[in-house]
Coordinates of C-alpha atoms in Angstrom, one line a residue:
X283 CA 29.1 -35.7 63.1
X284 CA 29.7 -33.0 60.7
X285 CA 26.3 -31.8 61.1
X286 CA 26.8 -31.7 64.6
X287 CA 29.6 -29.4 64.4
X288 CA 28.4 -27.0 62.0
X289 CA 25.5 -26.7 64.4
X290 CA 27.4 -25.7 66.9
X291 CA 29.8 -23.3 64.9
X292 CA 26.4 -21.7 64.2
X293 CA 25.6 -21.2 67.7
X294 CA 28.8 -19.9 68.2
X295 CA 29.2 -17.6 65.7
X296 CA 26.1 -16.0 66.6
X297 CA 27.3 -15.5 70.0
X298 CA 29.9 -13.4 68.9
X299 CA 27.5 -12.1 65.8
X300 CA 25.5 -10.2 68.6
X301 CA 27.7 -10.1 71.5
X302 CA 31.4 -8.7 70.0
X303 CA 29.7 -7.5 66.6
X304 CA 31.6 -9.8 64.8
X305 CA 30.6 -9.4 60.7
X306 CA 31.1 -10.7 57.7
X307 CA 33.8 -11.2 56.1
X308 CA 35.3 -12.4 59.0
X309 CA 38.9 -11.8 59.1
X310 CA 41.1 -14.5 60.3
X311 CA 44.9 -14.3 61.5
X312 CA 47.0 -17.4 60.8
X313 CA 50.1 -18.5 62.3
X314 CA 52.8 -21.0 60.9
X315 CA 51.6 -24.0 63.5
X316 CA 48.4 -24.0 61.6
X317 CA 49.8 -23.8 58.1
X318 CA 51.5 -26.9 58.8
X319 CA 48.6 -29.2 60.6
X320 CA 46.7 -29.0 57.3
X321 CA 49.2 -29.5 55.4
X322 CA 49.7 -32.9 57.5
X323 CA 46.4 -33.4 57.4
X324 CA 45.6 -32.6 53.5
X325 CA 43.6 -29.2 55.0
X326 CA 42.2 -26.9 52.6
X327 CA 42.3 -24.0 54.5
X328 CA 41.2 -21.7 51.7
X329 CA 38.2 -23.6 50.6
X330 CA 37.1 -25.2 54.0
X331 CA 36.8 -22.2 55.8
X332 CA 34.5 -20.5 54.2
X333 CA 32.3 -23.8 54.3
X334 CA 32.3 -24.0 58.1
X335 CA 32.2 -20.7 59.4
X336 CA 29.0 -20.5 56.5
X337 CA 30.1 -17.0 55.4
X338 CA 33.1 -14.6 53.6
X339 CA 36.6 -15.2 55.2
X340 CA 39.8 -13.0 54.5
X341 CA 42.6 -15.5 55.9
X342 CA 45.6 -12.7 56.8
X343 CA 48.7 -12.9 58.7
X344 CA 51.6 -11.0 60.0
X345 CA 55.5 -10.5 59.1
X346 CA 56.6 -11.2 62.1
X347 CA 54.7 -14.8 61.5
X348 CA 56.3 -14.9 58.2
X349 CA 59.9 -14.2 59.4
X350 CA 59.5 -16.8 62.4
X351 CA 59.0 -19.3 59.7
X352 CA 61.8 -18.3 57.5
X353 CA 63.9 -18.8 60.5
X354 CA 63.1 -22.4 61.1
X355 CA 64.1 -23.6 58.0
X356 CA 63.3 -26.2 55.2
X357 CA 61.1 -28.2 57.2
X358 CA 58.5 -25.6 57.2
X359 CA 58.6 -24.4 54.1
X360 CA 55.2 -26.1 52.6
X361 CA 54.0 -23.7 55.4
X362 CA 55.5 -21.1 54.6
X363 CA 54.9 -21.0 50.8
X364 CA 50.3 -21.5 52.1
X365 CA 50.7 -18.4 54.5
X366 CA 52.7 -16.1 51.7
X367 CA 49.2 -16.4 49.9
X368 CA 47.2 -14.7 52.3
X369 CA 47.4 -11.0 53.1
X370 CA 49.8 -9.8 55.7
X371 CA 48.9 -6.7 58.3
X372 CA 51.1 -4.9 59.5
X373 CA 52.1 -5.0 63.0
X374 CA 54.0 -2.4 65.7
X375 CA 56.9 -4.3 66.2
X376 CA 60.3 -2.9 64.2
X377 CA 62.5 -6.0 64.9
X378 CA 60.6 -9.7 64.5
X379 CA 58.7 -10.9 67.6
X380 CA 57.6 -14.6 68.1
X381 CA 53.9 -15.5 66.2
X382 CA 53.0 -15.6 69.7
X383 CA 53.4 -12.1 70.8
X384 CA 52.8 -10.6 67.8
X385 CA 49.2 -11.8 67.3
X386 CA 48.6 -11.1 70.9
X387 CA 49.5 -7.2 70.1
X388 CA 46.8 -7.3 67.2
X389 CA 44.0 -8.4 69.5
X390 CA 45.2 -5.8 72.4
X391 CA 43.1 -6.1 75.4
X392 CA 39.5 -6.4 73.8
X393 CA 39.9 -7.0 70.1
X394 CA 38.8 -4.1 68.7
X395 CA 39.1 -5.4 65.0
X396 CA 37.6 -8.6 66.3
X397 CA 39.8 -11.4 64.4
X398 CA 39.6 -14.6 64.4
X399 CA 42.9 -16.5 65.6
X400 CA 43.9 -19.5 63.9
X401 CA 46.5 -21.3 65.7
X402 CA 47.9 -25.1 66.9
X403 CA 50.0 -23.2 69.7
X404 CA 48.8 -24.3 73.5
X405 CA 50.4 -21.4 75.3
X406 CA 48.9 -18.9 72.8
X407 CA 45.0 -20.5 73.0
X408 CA 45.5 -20.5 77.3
X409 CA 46.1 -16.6 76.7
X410 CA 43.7 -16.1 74.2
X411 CA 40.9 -17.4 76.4
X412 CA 41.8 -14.4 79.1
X413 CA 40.9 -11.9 76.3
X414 CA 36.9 -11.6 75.7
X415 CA 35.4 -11.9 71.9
X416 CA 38.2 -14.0 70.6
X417 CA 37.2 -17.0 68.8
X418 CA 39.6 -19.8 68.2
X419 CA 39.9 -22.4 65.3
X420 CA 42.5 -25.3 65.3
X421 CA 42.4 -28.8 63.9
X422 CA 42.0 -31.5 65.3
X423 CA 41.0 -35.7 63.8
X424 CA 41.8 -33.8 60.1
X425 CA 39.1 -31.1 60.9
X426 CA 38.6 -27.7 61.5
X427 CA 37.1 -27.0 65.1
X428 CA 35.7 -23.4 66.1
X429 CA 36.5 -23.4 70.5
X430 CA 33.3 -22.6 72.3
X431 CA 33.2 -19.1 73.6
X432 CA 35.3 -18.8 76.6
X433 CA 34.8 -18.0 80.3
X434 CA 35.8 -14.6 79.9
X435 CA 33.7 -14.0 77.2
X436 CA 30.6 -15.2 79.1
X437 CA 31.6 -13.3 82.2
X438 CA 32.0 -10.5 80.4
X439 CA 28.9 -10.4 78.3
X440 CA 26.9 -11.0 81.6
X441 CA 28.8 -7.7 83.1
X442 CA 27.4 -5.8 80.4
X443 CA 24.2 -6.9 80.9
X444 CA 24.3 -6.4 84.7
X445 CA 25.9 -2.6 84.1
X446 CA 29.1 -3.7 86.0
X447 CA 32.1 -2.7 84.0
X448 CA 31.4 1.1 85.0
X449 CA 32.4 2.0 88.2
X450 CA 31.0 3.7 91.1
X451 CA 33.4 6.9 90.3
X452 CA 33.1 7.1 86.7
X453 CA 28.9 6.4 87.1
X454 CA 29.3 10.4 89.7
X455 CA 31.4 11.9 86.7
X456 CA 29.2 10.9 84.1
X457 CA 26.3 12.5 86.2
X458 CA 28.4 15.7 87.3
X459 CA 28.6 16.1 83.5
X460 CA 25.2 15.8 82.9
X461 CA 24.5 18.2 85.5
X462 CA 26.9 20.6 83.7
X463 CA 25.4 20.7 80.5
X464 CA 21.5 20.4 81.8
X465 CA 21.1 17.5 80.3
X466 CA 19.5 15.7 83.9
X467 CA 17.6 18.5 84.6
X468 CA 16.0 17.5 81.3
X469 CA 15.7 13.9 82.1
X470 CA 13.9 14.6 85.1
X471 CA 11.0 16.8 83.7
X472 CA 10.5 14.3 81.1
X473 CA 10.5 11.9 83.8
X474 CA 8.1 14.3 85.6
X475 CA 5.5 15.3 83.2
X476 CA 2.3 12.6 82.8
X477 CA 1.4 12.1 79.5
X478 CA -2.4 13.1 78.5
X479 CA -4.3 11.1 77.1
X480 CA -5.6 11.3 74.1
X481 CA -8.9 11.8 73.5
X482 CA -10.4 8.8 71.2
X483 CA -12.9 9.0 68.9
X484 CA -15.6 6.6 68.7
X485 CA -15.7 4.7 65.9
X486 CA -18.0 5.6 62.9
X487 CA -19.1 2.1 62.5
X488 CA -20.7 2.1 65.6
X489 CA -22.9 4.9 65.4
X490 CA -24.9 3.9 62.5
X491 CA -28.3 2.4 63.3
X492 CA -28.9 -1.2 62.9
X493 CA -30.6 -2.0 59.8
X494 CA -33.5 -3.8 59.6
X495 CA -33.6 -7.8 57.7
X496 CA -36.3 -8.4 55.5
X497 CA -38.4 -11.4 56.3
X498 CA -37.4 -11.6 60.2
X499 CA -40.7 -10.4 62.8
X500 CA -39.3 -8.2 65.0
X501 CA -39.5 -9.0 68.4
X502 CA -42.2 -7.5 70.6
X503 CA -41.1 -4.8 73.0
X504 CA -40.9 -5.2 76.6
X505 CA -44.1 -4.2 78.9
X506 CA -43.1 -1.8 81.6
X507 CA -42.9 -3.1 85.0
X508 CA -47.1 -2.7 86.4
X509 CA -48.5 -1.8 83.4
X510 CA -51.5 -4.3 82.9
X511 CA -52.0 -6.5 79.2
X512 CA -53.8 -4.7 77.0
X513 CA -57.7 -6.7 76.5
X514 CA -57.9 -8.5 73.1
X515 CA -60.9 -7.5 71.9
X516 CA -63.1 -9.7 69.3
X517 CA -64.5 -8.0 66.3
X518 CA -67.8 -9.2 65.5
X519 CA -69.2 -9.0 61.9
X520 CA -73.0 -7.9 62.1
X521 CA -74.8 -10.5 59.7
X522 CA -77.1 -9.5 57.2
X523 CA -81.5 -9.3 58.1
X524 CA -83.5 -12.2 57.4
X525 CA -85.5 -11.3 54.3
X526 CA -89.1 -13.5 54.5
X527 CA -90.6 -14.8 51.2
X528 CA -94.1 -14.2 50.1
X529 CA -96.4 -17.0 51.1
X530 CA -97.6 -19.5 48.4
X531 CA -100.6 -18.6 46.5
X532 CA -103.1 -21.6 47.1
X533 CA -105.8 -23.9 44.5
X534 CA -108.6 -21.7 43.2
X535 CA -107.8 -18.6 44.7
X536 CA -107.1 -15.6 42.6

């Protein structure tokens, strides 16, 4: 099971990794809810983290988080004393906010810093799954789950891909623009002009003549279509003249 869900954190992550440009180290905001679920639940938050989202963290919260927690009193003070150790941003509010609203300001309406929220609060994850690139951790069975991208995240992702979040109008300002400066002009003779082709040179290794192997016949060349065989003529040896011998002397002649 733990496999399973780091496989699936992977897969996550990367979705964000190439679709929001998320990077390392990731930075993750923190309310009070989740402070106190793994402290329930014996939660390294510091240690575990890094483990499952397999990569540099920097946990970080907000004062207005921290005030909402001194507010409610002793029994959230284990809480309290985990979020003190992490690094607090600053927010815009002058006067303390609920968690809430105040880590809803800090994403804005496409989190441009691109945090990670983590959070036990129900009506905070329903509006943080209206905001695109926003991934969500909580904790759930005494372990740390990473949310699945949401619907708005996957809708928008496919708008960008389609070309759909610029509008008819702004697509005729952009080109008035263009037409201002010359730049379409420009784009049009590129668009224009045919490219010549270069001229290729054969290659070297080509043009050398074939060489020759040593103890293969070469094959005979081709007769020409109506040309008649050549006649194999026989060489004939001339044998040497019969030379006659001198007859036999015979009895009592000289």
């Amino acid at each position: 099971m733990k496999i399973k869900r780091q496989k699936q954190a992977k897969k996550t992550i990367s979705f964000y990794k190439y679709s929001f440009n998320l990077r390392e180290p990731f930075q993750i905001l923190i309310d009070g809810t989740f402070c106190q679920a793994a402290l329930k639940n014996k939660i390294q938050i510091k240690e575990q983290l890094p483990k499952y989202l397999m990569g540099e963290v920097q946990l970080c919260t907000t004062t207005c988080a921290m005030k909402e927690l001194e507010c409610l009193g002793k029994e959230l003070y284990g809480a309290k004393i985990i979020l003190q150790k992490y690094q607090t941003r600053r927010c815009a509010h002058t006067s303390p906010v609920p968690a809430a609203e105040c880590l809803l300001s800090m994403l804005g309406g496409q989190n441009p810093h691109h945090y990670f929220i983590a959070t036990q609060d129900r009506t905070l994850t329903t509006a943080l799954k209206n905001i695109p690139g926003v991934p969500l951790l909580y904790i759930i069975l005494n372990t740390i789950v990473l949310d699945k991208p949401s619907q708005r995240s996957l809708d928008y992702v496919q708008e960008v891909q389609m070309g759909e979040l610029v509008s008819s109008g702004q697509q005729q300002k952009i080109c008035s623009l263009k037409e201002e400066q010359g730049i379409q002009q420009k784009d049009k003779e590129r668009r224009g002009r045919k490219r010549k082709r270069k001229q290729i040179s054969p290659n070297p290794l080509s043009c050398l003549k074939k060489k020759k192997r040593k103890g293969v016949p070469t094959p005979p060349l081709r007769k020409a279509e109506g040309e008649q065989p050549a006649k194999r003529r026989r060489s004939r040896h001339k044998r040497p003249a019969h030379v006659s011998c001198p007859p036999e002397a015979s009895d009592g002649q000289p």
